[in-house]
Amino acid sequence: MPERTASFWKLAGPGAVLVGLSIGAGEIIVWPRIAAQYGGSMVWAAILGVFLQLWINFEIARWTVATGETVFSGFARVWKGFAVVFLGFTIFGWIAPGWAMASGLALKALLVGPDGFGSGTFWTGVTFAFVALLLFGPKLVYTGVEKSIELLIVVVVLGLVAVAVAVGTAEHWAALGKGALSVGNIPEGMSIKALFIATVFAGAGGTANLFYSFYLRDKHIGMGARLPGLANPLRGRTEKTPIGGFIYEDTPENARRFRDWFSYIRREQTLLFYGLNTVTMLLFIFGALAVLHPQGIVPQAGRLIYDEAMILESVWGSTGRTIFLLVGVATLFSTQLALIDGCARSVSDIVYSNIPAARKRDVSWWYVVIAAAWIVVGTTITWVMEQWNITELGFVFSAAYIGGFAMAVYVPLLLYVNFKYLPKSARPGPVHTFFTVVASLVYVGFAVACIVWELSPKP
């Protein structure tokens, strides 16, 4: 186990990327829409959702810090068939680009208005082009993703604080606080499916949490330092990637080093993922409580960001509108960037690690091919969506729904692989075990309840 020598802030990038991934769909689309429709009564569920995902992320990190492997490799150690299972969850969960279309529509609203020049496909293509520049430009893929998303998060946080100051009142803050304490309260008319979707998208959600494994390895955290980061083959030669990781010898010194690394993980995830995620999500909900809910406005597909921005304009002038549209673009684009990167990493890792013929090419080559294909397919699907008048909201909700079933599979599986394969000094303790079991029960319970709900006759 390598010694940790770098400071906390020098290492603190993976958690920020995960935050950038989290804020773009659930925080700006799903939860503000719930607040606009039901008020602050569901705030408790948003906070609980992020809290559960915090413990899931700890277990994802535990595997990669201790072995240098991605969690997909860990799952395949249990059963080779899990490679196909998670390939399916990743592709079917994220290939339909509701998140990318929302990003394109936000950019269109900012620059020309929602009814201005260009189709949704055109503006989605523009955002995909920016994604391609950021993924295929830097020599190290992770560097470009991390720096871009950190900048976007700064824009989002400053913009949300400005909005809260401009429109917030003591009454709105009281409604937010009351909702946070109303644990177990579910508004009449909200289905179990809608609640499941909302809980999944309180945080990264679905297989997106598993992307954290790649970020840790590329940042050389723990045993990830023993493996090469993902290099850009378009910018030079790449290093051959081993298909397996390492298990450290369980000596007192190695155990101490693991605890030091995991202490960093706890601080980074608690501060950045849980802390920053919760704050930004509450600010988005607060904006909907202050701006949309009092007027009884539940925004239609493609207009949530623009509708809220226009109401802010009536309160704070054109500056308010511009600030919120900038927040919307930054939020959605950060998710679009992180999702394409994470999906391409996941698919290329699963293919490279489990198909011997695929290893004739390096994993970096597969990453570029899959990311490029994802962009082309995403743009094509956007065009089809537009021709058939299919909105981005349906695909965002479907992604969360599929992702919830993925979590019902991988959360208990994480606990199993960490107990079965890791050295004793790296295994979860009682507190981590307890909360991961709770998370497992929540997601498995939701999945079973949703299957029953889907099969039951509807009135």
mmCIF file of C-alpha atoms in Angstrom, residues 32-387:
data_model
loop_
_atom_site.group_PDB
_atom_site.id
_atom_site.type_symbol
_atom_site.label_atom_id
_atom_site.label_comp_id
_atom_site.label_asym_id
_atom_site.label_seq_id
_atom_site.Cartn_x
_atom_site.Cartn_y
_atom_site.Cartn_z
ATOM 1 C CA PRO A 32 -37.280 21.542 -7.918
ATOM 2 C CA ARG A 33 -40.218 20.104 -9.873
ATOM 3 C CA ILE A 34 -41.312 18.151 -6.780
ATOM 4 C CA ALA A 35 -41.004 21.326 -4.677
ATOM 5 C CA ALA A 36 -43.001 23.307 -7.239
ATOM 6 C CA GLN A 37 -45.775 20.706 -7.129
ATOM 7 C CA TYR A 38 -45.825 19.633 -3.472
ATOM 8 C CA GLY A 39 -44.021 22.401 -1.601
ATOM 9 C CA GLY A 40 -41.323 21.569 0.929
ATOM 10 C CA SER A 41 -42.930 18.412 2.309
ATOM 11 C CA MET A 42 -40.413 16.065 0.645
ATOM 12 C CA VAL A 43 -37.172 17.810 1.640
ATOM 13 C CA TRP A 44 -36.468 15.045 4.165
ATOM 14 C CA ALA A 45 -36.351 12.438 1.378
ATOM 15 C CA ALA A 46 -33.812 14.486 -0.581
ATOM 16 C CA ILE A 47 -31.508 14.733 2.437
ATOM 17 C CA LEU A 48 -31.953 11.032 3.224
ATOM 18 C CA GLY A 49 -31.179 10.061 -0.373
ATOM 19 C CA VAL A 50 -27.835 11.878 -0.348
ATOM 20 C CA PHE A 51 -27.020 10.443 3.091
ATOM 21 C CA LEU A 52 -27.563 6.860 1.914
ATOM 22 C CA GLN A 53 -25.421 7.442 -1.168
ATOM 23 C CA LEU A 54 -22.614 8.749 1.054
ATOM 24 C CA TRP A 55 -22.257 5.282 2.630
ATOM 25 C CA ILE A 56 -22.494 3.604 -0.758
ATOM 26 C CA ASN A 57 -19.630 5.776 -2.014
ATOM 27 C CA PHE A 58 -17.538 4.792 1.001
ATOM 28 C CA GLU A 59 -17.825 1.130 -0.002
ATOM 29 C CA ILE A 60 -17.052 1.886 -3.660
ATOM 30 C CA ALA A 61 -13.930 3.727 -2.522
ATOM 31 C CA ARG A 62 -12.969 0.950 -0.102
ATOM 32 C CA TRP A 63 -12.612 -1.548 -2.942
ATOM 33 C CA THR A 64 -10.573 0.716 -5.215
ATOM 34 C CA VAL A 65 -8.323 2.089 -2.454
ATOM 35 C CA ALA A 66 -7.532 -1.443 -1.257
ATOM 36 C CA THR A 67 -7.055 -3.092 -4.687
ATOM 37 C CA GLY A 68 -6.627 -0.430 -7.380
ATOM 38 C CA GLU A 69 -9.395 -2.185 -9.328
ATOM 39 C CA THR A 70 -12.678 -0.730 -10.476
ATOM 40 C CA VAL A 71 -15.755 -2.057 -8.724
ATOM 41 C CA PHE A 72 -16.840 -3.724 -11.975
ATOM 42 C CA SER A 73 -13.791 -5.985 -11.702
ATOM 43 C CA GLY A 74 -14.771 -6.772 -8.128
ATOM 44 C CA PHE A 75 -18.294 -7.710 -9.156
ATOM 45 C CA ALA A 76 -16.945 -9.957 -11.934
ATOM 46 C CA ARG A 77 -14.920 -11.859 -9.304
ATOM 47 C CA VAL A 78 -18.213 -12.955 -7.758
ATOM 48 C CA TRP A 79 -19.815 -13.929 -11.074
ATOM 49 C CA LYS A 80 -18.620 -13.254 -14.619
ATOM 50 C CA GLY A 81 -22.210 -12.623 -15.644
ATOM 51 C CA PHE A 82 -22.239 -9.384 -13.652
ATOM 52 C CA ALA A 83 -20.142 -7.881 -16.457
ATOM 53 C CA VAL A 84 -23.106 -8.263 -18.821
ATOM 54 C CA VAL A 85 -25.584 -7.144 -16.143
ATOM 55 C CA PHE A 86 -23.787 -3.858 -15.486
ATOM 56 C CA LEU A 87 -23.067 -3.317 -19.154
ATOM 57 C CA GLY A 88 -26.832 -3.460 -19.646
ATOM 58 C CA PHE A 89 -27.591 -1.156 -16.711
ATOM 59 C CA THR A 90 -25.074 1.410 -17.984
ATOM 60 C CA ILE A 91 -26.173 1.397 -21.615
ATOM 61 C CA PHE A 92 -29.945 1.237 -21.124
ATOM 62 C CA GLY A 93 -29.836 3.615 -18.166
ATOM 63 C CA TRP A 94 -27.903 6.417 -19.843
ATOM 64 C CA ILE A 95 -27.896 6.061 -23.643
ATOM 65 C CA ALA A 96 -31.132 8.048 -24.125
ATOM 66 C CA PRO A 97 -29.796 11.588 -23.617
ATOM 67 C CA GLY A 98 -32.541 13.311 -21.648
ATOM 68 C CA TRP A 99 -29.798 15.012 -19.618
ATOM 69 C CA ALA A 100 -27.996 16.148 -22.795
ATOM 70 C CA MET A 101 -31.193 17.496 -24.356
ATOM 71 C CA ALA A 102 -31.899 19.428 -21.143
ATOM 72 C CA SER A 103 -28.366 20.865 -21.340
ATOM 73 C CA GLY A 104 -28.907 21.915 -24.962
ATOM 74 C CA LEU A 105 -32.282 23.509 -24.185
ATOM 75 C CA ALA A 106 -30.748 25.433 -21.264
ATOM 76 C CA LEU A 107 -27.979 26.770 -23.511
ATOM 77 C CA LYS A 108 -30.571 27.748 -26.125
ATOM 78 C CA ALA A 109 -32.656 29.565 -23.489
ATOM 79 C CA LEU A 110 -29.573 31.456 -22.306
ATOM 80 C CA LEU A 111 -28.393 32.587 -25.737
ATOM 81 C CA VAL A 112 -31.532 33.000 -27.887
ATOM 82 C CA GLY A 113 -34.535 32.180 -25.677
ATOM 83 C CA PRO A 114 -36.610 28.974 -25.719
ATOM 84 C CA ASP A 115 -38.350 29.923 -28.977
ATOM 85 C CA GLY A 116 -35.246 31.319 -30.691
ATOM 86 C CA PHE A 117 -32.996 30.039 -33.444
ATOM 87 C CA GLY A 118 -32.187 26.350 -33.758
ATOM 88 C CA SER A 119 -33.839 23.061 -32.901
ATOM 89 C CA GLY A 120 -33.268 21.121 -29.705
ATOM 90 C CA THR A 121 -31.101 18.708 -31.692
ATOM 91 C CA PHE A 122 -28.899 21.558 -32.926
ATOM 92 C CA TRP A 123 -28.269 22.942 -29.438
ATOM 93 C CA THR A 124 -27.754 19.472 -27.979
ATOM 94 C CA GLY A 125 -25.170 18.899 -30.718
ATOM 95 C CA VAL A 126 -23.428 22.124 -29.681
ATOM 96 C CA THR A 127 -23.110 20.918 -26.082
ATOM 97 C CA PHE A 128 -21.902 17.505 -27.277
ATOM 98 C CA ALA A 129 -19.214 19.289 -29.325
ATOM 99 C CA PHE A 130 -17.973 21.049 -26.175
ATOM 100 C CA VAL A 131 -17.934 17.692 -24.368
ATOM 101 C CA ALA A 132 -15.799 16.198 -27.155
ATOM 102 C CA LEU A 133 -13.292 19.060 -26.888
ATOM 103 C CA LEU A 134 -12.934 18.561 -23.130
ATOM 104 C CA LEU A 135 -12.652 14.760 -23.323
ATOM 105 C CA PHE A 136 -10.399 14.452 -26.355
ATOM 106 C CA GLY A 137 -8.248 17.560 -25.849
ATOM 107 C CA PRO A 138 -6.140 16.977 -22.678
ATOM 108 C CA LYS A 139 -3.391 14.332 -22.532
ATOM 109 C CA LEU A 140 -4.947 12.873 -19.378
ATOM 110 C CA VAL A 141 -8.722 12.563 -19.693
ATOM 111 C CA TYR A 142 -9.424 12.934 -15.962
ATOM 112 C CA THR A 143 -7.545 16.245 -15.729
ATOM 113 C CA GLY A 144 -9.826 17.942 -18.247
ATOM 114 C CA VAL A 145 -12.966 16.538 -16.622
ATOM 115 C CA GLU A 146 -11.938 17.494 -13.078
ATOM 116 C CA LYS A 147 -10.887 21.080 -13.813
ATOM 117 C CA SER A 148 -13.936 21.779 -15.990
ATOM 118 C CA ILE A 149 -16.410 20.441 -13.449
ATOM 119 C CA GLU A 150 -14.770 22.255 -10.529
ATOM 120 C CA LEU A 151 -15.173 25.547 -12.421
ATOM 121 C CA LEU A 152 -18.809 24.744 -13.246
ATOM 122 C CA ILE A 153 -19.536 23.951 -9.576
ATOM 123 C CA VAL A 154 -18.193 27.358 -8.533
ATOM 124 C CA VAL A 155 -20.560 29.015 -11.037
ATOM 125 C CA VAL A 156 -23.494 26.950 -9.740
ATOM 126 C CA VAL A 157 -22.887 27.628 -6.037
ATOM 127 C CA LEU A 158 -22.316 31.377 -6.440
ATOM 128 C CA GLY A 159 -25.357 31.671 -8.697
ATOM 129 C CA LEU A 160 -27.609 29.749 -6.299
ATOM 130 C CA VAL A 161 -26.496 31.849 -3.334
ATOM 131 C CA ALA A 162 -27.280 35.006 -5.318
ATOM 132 C CA VAL A 163 -30.748 33.672 -6.187
ATOM 133 C CA ALA A 164 -31.454 32.700 -2.560
ATOM 134 C CA VAL A 165 -30.465 36.176 -1.354
ATOM 135 C CA ALA A 166 -32.607 37.826 -4.038
ATOM 136 C CA VAL A 167 -35.887 35.951 -3.554
ATOM 137 C CA GLY A 168 -35.745 34.211 -0.177
ATOM 138 C CA THR A 169 -37.829 35.149 2.852
ATOM 139 C CA ALA A 170 -38.019 33.815 6.399
ATOM 140 C CA GLU A 171 -41.261 32.064 5.435
ATOM 141 C CA HIS A 172 -39.528 30.151 2.642
ATOM 142 C CA TRP A 173 -36.664 29.101 4.921
ATOM 143 C CA ALA A 174 -39.210 27.940 7.510
ATOM 144 C CA ALA A 175 -40.969 25.814 4.870
ATOM 145 C CA LEU A 176 -37.631 24.269 3.920
ATOM 146 C CA GLY A 177 -36.818 23.495 7.558
ATOM 147 C CA LYS A 178 -40.265 22.041 8.203
ATOM 148 C CA GLY A 179 -39.906 19.781 5.185
ATOM 149 C CA ALA A 180 -36.527 18.541 6.425
ATOM 150 C CA LEU A 181 -38.137 17.475 9.721
ATOM 151 C CA SER A 182 -41.258 15.895 8.182
ATOM 152 C CA VAL A 183 -39.624 12.465 7.945
ATOM 153 C CA GLY A 184 -41.935 9.884 6.420
ATOM 154 C CA ASN A 185 -44.410 12.406 5.042
ATOM 155 C CA ILE A 186 -45.369 11.523 1.452
ATOM 156 C CA PRO A 187 -47.751 13.867 -0.399
ATOM 157 C CA GLU A 188 -51.050 12.443 -1.584
ATOM 158 C CA GLY A 189 -50.860 11.499 -5.231
ATOM 159 C CA MET A 190 -47.140 10.652 -5.310
ATOM 160 C CA SER A 191 -46.684 7.076 -6.541
ATOM 161 C CA ILE A 192 -44.065 4.652 -5.234
ATOM 162 C CA LYS A 193 -42.365 4.896 -8.637
ATOM 163 C CA ALA A 194 -42.097 8.695 -8.391
ATOM 164 C CA LEU A 195 -40.706 8.424 -4.851
ATOM 165 C CA PHE A 196 -38.154 5.817 -5.984
ATOM 166 C CA ILE A 197 -37.022 8.063 -8.863
ATOM 167 C CA ALA A 198 -36.676 11.053 -6.541
ATOM 168 C CA THR A 199 -34.662 9.084 -3.970
ATOM 169 C CA VAL A 200 -32.306 7.698 -6.624
ATOM 170 C CA PHE A 201 -31.627 11.171 -8.046
ATOM 171 C CA ALA A 202 -30.883 12.684 -4.639
ATOM 172 C CA GLY A 203 -27.170 12.384 -5.392
ATOM 173 C CA ALA A 204 -25.495 10.768 -8.377
ATOM 174 C CA GLY A 205 -27.832 7.785 -8.609
ATOM 175 C CA GLY A 206 -27.832 4.562 -10.588
ATOM 176 C CA THR A 207 -24.523 3.311 -11.926
ATOM 177 C CA ALA A 208 -23.189 6.894 -11.811
ATOM 178 C CA ASN A 209 -22.009 6.375 -8.218
ATOM 179 C CA LEU A 210 -19.746 3.599 -9.511
ATOM 180 C CA PHE A 211 -17.843 6.121 -11.664
ATOM 181 C CA TYR A 212 -16.175 7.262 -8.412
ATOM 182 C CA SER A 213 -14.000 4.158 -8.685
ATOM 183 C CA PHE A 214 -12.409 5.462 -11.911
ATOM 184 C CA TYR A 215 -11.799 8.947 -10.516
ATOM 185 C CA LEU A 216 -9.982 7.560 -7.468
ATOM 186 C CA ARG A 217 -7.748 5.385 -9.613
ATOM 187 C CA ASP A 218 -6.862 8.209 -12.004
ATOM 188 C CA LYS A 219 -6.077 10.438 -9.006
ATOM 189 C CA HIS A 220 -3.691 7.692 -7.740
ATOM 190 C CA ILE A 221 -5.552 7.182 -4.474
ATOM 191 C CA GLY A 222 -4.405 4.144 -2.476
ATOM 192 C CA MET A 223 -3.533 1.126 -4.626
ATOM 193 C CA GLY A 224 -4.771 3.114 -7.613
ATOM 194 C CA ALA A 225 -1.257 4.581 -7.664
ATOM 195 C CA ARG A 226 -0.011 1.180 -8.882
ATOM 196 C CA LEU A 227 -2.074 1.442 -12.082
ATOM 197 C CA PRO A 228 -1.805 3.928 -14.972
ATOM 198 C CA GLY A 229 -4.377 6.671 -15.411
ATOM 199 C CA LEU A 230 -6.544 6.876 -18.513
ATOM 200 C CA ALA A 231 -4.462 8.659 -21.156
ATOM 201 C CA ASN A 232 -5.758 10.181 -24.375
ATOM 202 C CA PRO A 233 -4.515 8.089 -27.343
ATOM 203 C CA LEU A 234 -5.178 11.054 -29.637
ATOM 204 C CA ARG A 235 -2.439 13.011 -27.835
ATOM 205 C CA GLY A 236 0.353 10.434 -27.706
ATOM 206 C CA ARG A 237 1.292 6.921 -26.688
ATOM 207 C CA THR A 238 -0.659 5.177 -23.954
ATOM 208 C CA GLU A 239 0.435 2.680 -21.327
ATOM 209 C CA LYS A 240 -0.929 -0.863 -21.340
ATOM 210 C CA THR A 241 -3.505 -1.276 -18.572
ATOM 211 C CA PRO A 242 -3.417 -4.435 -16.406
ATOM 212 C CA ILE A 243 -6.742 -6.266 -16.194
ATOM 213 C CA GLY A 244 -6.375 -6.924 -12.465
ATOM 214 C CA GLY A 245 -5.366 -5.008 -9.383
ATOM 215 C CA PHE A 246 -3.526 -5.938 -6.205
ATOM 216 C CA ILE A 247 -4.227 -7.133 -2.688
ATOM 217 C CA TYR A 248 -1.844 -5.641 -0.148
ATOM 218 C CA GLU A 249 -0.162 -7.792 2.484
ATOM 219 C CA ASP A 250 -2.062 -7.315 5.734
ATOM 220 C CA THR A 251 0.829 -6.004 7.839
ATOM 221 C CA PRO A 252 0.437 -3.361 10.579
ATOM 222 C CA GLU A 253 2.174 -0.768 8.368
ATOM 223 C CA ASN A 254 -0.035 -1.461 5.350
ATOM 224 C CA ALA A 255 -3.115 -1.429 7.581
ATOM 225 C CA ARG A 256 -2.059 1.995 8.924
ATOM 226 C CA ARG A 257 -1.573 3.305 5.396
ATOM 227 C CA PHE A 258 -4.993 2.035 4.334
ATOM 228 C CA ARG A 259 -6.619 3.745 7.329
ATOM 229 C CA ASP A 260 -4.857 6.978 6.389
ATOM 230 C CA TRP A 261 -6.194 6.790 2.827
ATOM 231 C CA PHE A 262 -9.674 5.902 4.020
ATOM 232 C CA SER A 263 -9.638 8.802 6.466
ATOM 233 C CA TYR A 264 -9.118 11.056 3.455
ATOM 234 C CA ILE A 265 -12.049 9.326 1.685
ATOM 235 C CA ARG A 266 -14.338 9.935 4.666
ATOM 236 C CA ARG A 267 -13.462 13.625 4.819
ATOM 237 C CA GLU A 268 -13.678 14.170 1.067
ATOM 238 C CA GLN A 269 -17.017 12.427 0.666
ATOM 239 C CA THR A 270 -18.552 13.992 3.765
ATOM 240 C CA LEU A 271 -17.437 17.512 2.869
ATOM 241 C CA LEU A 272 -17.779 17.490 -0.917
ATOM 242 C CA PHE A 273 -20.348 14.840 -1.814
ATOM 243 C CA TYR A 274 -22.664 14.977 1.197
ATOM 244 C CA GLY A 275 -22.068 18.567 2.302
ATOM 245 C CA LEU A 276 -21.881 20.330 -1.062
ATOM 246 C CA ASN A 277 -24.503 18.097 -2.671
ATOM 247 C CA THR A 278 -26.977 18.699 0.137
ATOM 248 C CA VAL A 279 -26.415 22.463 0.114
ATOM 249 C CA THR A 280 -26.822 22.821 -3.655
ATOM 250 C CA MET A 281 -29.891 20.573 -3.710
ATOM 251 C CA LEU A 282 -31.528 22.511 -0.878
ATOM 252 C CA LEU A 283 -30.780 25.784 -2.676
ATOM 253 C CA PHE A 284 -32.412 24.461 -5.862
ATOM 254 C CA ILE A 285 -35.442 23.320 -3.837
ATOM 255 C CA PHE A 286 -35.487 26.677 -2.035
ATOM 256 C CA GLY A 287 -35.550 28.498 -5.374
ATOM 257 C CA ALA A 288 -38.570 26.454 -6.480
ATOM 258 C CA LEU A 289 -40.314 27.049 -3.139
ATOM 259 C CA ALA A 290 -39.734 30.793 -3.367
ATOM 260 C CA VAL A 291 -40.365 31.310 -7.081
ATOM 261 C CA LEU A 292 -42.556 28.546 -8.552
ATOM 262 C CA HIS A 293 -44.659 27.041 -5.746
ATOM 263 C CA PRO A 294 -46.317 30.308 -4.567
ATOM 264 C CA GLN A 295 -47.619 30.890 -8.101
ATOM 265 C CA GLY A 296 -48.776 27.308 -8.564
ATOM 266 C CA ILE A 297 -46.418 26.797 -11.513
ATOM 267 C CA VAL A 298 -45.269 23.248 -12.269
ATOM 268 C CA PRO A 299 -42.981 23.747 -15.282
ATOM 269 C CA GLN A 300 -43.533 21.719 -18.400
ATOM 270 C CA ALA A 301 -40.820 19.667 -20.070
ATOM 271 C CA GLY A 302 -37.998 21.745 -21.464
ATOM 272 C CA ARG A 303 -39.051 24.916 -19.648
ATOM 273 C CA LEU A 304 -38.285 24.445 -15.931
ATOM 274 C CA ILE A 305 -35.083 26.462 -15.982
ATOM 275 C CA TYR A 306 -36.453 29.149 -18.288
ATOM 276 C CA ASP A 307 -39.740 29.520 -16.351
ATOM 277 C CA GLU A 308 -37.894 30.004 -13.070
ATOM 278 C CA ALA A 309 -35.455 32.405 -14.735
ATOM 279 C CA MET A 310 -38.313 34.530 -16.131
ATOM 280 C CA ILE A 311 -39.959 34.821 -12.720
ATOM 281 C CA LEU A 312 -36.596 35.828 -11.265
ATOM 282 C CA GLU A 313 -36.416 38.505 -13.958
ATOM 283 C CA SER A 314 -39.621 40.041 -12.620
ATOM 284 C CA VAL A 315 -38.032 40.185 -9.156
ATOM 285 C CA TRP A 316 -34.428 41.055 -9.969
ATOM 286 C CA GLY A 317 -34.431 42.234 -13.577
ATOM 287 C CA SER A 318 -32.510 40.759 -16.492
ATOM 288 C CA THR A 319 -29.556 40.073 -14.174
ATOM 289 C CA GLY A 320 -31.632 37.544 -12.233
ATOM 290 C CA ARG A 321 -32.719 35.803 -15.413
ATOM 291 C CA THR A 322 -29.177 35.611 -16.767
ATOM 292 C CA ILE A 323 -27.706 34.332 -13.497
ATOM 293 C CA PHE A 324 -30.213 31.500 -13.215
ATOM 294 C CA LEU A 325 -29.816 30.506 -16.859
ATOM 295 C CA LEU A 326 -26.036 30.416 -16.347
ATOM 296 C CA VAL A 327 -26.572 28.208 -13.298
ATOM 297 C CA GLY A 328 -28.812 25.939 -15.369
ATOM 298 C CA VAL A 329 -26.317 25.592 -18.211
ATOM 299 C CA ALA A 330 -23.383 24.991 -15.832
ATOM 300 C CA THR A 331 -25.349 22.432 -13.834
ATOM 301 C CA LEU A 332 -26.649 20.410 -16.755
ATOM 302 C CA PHE A 333 -23.436 20.574 -18.770
ATOM 303 C CA SER A 334 -21.385 19.310 -15.810
ATOM 304 C CA THR A 335 -23.630 16.252 -15.673
ATOM 305 C CA GLN A 336 -23.517 15.773 -19.445
ATOM 306 C CA LEU A 337 -19.708 15.868 -19.401
ATOM 307 C CA ALA A 338 -19.357 13.546 -16.400
ATOM 308 C CA LEU A 339 -21.937 11.072 -17.704
ATOM 309 C CA ILE A 340 -20.355 10.626 -21.123
ATOM 310 C CA ASP A 341 -16.944 10.256 -19.482
ATOM 311 C CA GLY A 342 -18.240 7.826 -16.849
ATOM 312 C CA CYS A 343 -20.299 5.713 -19.248
ATOM 313 C CA ALA A 344 -17.399 5.449 -21.716
ATOM 314 C CA ARG A 345 -15.073 4.456 -18.854
ATOM 315 C CA SER A 346 -17.529 1.846 -17.560
ATOM 316 C CA VAL A 347 -18.236 0.209 -20.911
ATOM 317 C CA SER A 348 -14.574 0.239 -21.995
ATOM 318 C CA ASP A 349 -13.459 -1.192 -18.622
ATOM 319 C CA ILE A 350 -16.041 -3.994 -18.707
ATOM 320 C CA VAL A 351 -15.279 -4.861 -22.342
ATOM 321 C CA TYR A 352 -11.489 -4.708 -21.884
ATOM 322 C CA SER A 353 -11.472 -6.723 -18.652
ATOM 323 C CA ASN A 354 -13.891 -9.463 -19.691
ATOM 324 C CA ILE A 355 -13.364 -10.013 -23.436
ATOM 325 C CA PRO A 356 -9.844 -11.317 -24.240
ATOM 326 C CA ALA A 357 -10.086 -10.288 -27.909
ATOM 327 C CA ALA A 358 -10.721 -6.686 -26.827
ATOM 328 C CA ARG A 359 -7.258 -6.527 -25.251
ATOM 329 C CA LYS A 360 -5.665 -6.341 -28.696
ATOM 330 C CA ARG A 361 -6.373 -2.635 -28.225
ATOM 331 C CA ASP A 362 -5.614 -0.600 -25.118
ATOM 332 C CA VAL A 363 -8.478 0.466 -22.846
ATOM 333 C CA SER A 364 -7.793 4.114 -23.790
ATOM 334 C CA TRP A 365 -8.570 3.299 -27.426
ATOM 335 C CA TRP A 366 -11.850 1.696 -26.408
ATOM 336 C CA TYR A 367 -12.666 4.727 -24.266
ATOM 337 C CA VAL A 368 -12.292 7.156 -27.190
ATOM 338 C CA VAL A 369 -14.311 4.942 -29.559
ATOM 339 C CA ILE A 370 -17.127 4.440 -27.051
ATOM 340 C CA ALA A 371 -17.252 8.112 -25.996
ATOM 341 C CA ALA A 372 -17.392 9.209 -29.645
ATOM 342 C CA ALA A 373 -20.092 6.626 -30.418
ATOM 343 C CA TRP A 374 -22.068 7.745 -27.350
ATOM 344 C CA ILE A 375 -22.030 11.335 -28.624
ATOM 345 C CA VAL A 376 -23.141 10.338 -32.139
ATOM 346 C CA VAL A 377 -25.888 8.018 -30.873
ATOM 347 C CA GLY A 378 -27.005 10.614 -28.320
ATOM 348 C CA THR A 379 -27.371 13.295 -30.983
ATOM 349 C CA THR A 380 -29.282 10.876 -33.227
ATOM 350 C CA ILE A 381 -31.667 9.870 -30.427
ATOM 351 C CA THR A 382 -32.232 13.557 -29.635
ATOM 352 C CA TRP A 383 -33.288 14.113 -33.257
ATOM 353 C CA VAL A 384 -35.681 11.149 -33.073
ATOM 354 C CA MET A 385 -37.073 12.431 -29.754
ATOM 355 C CA GLU A 386 -37.735 15.790 -31.357
ATOM 356 C CA GLN A 387 -39.483 14.278 -34.399
#
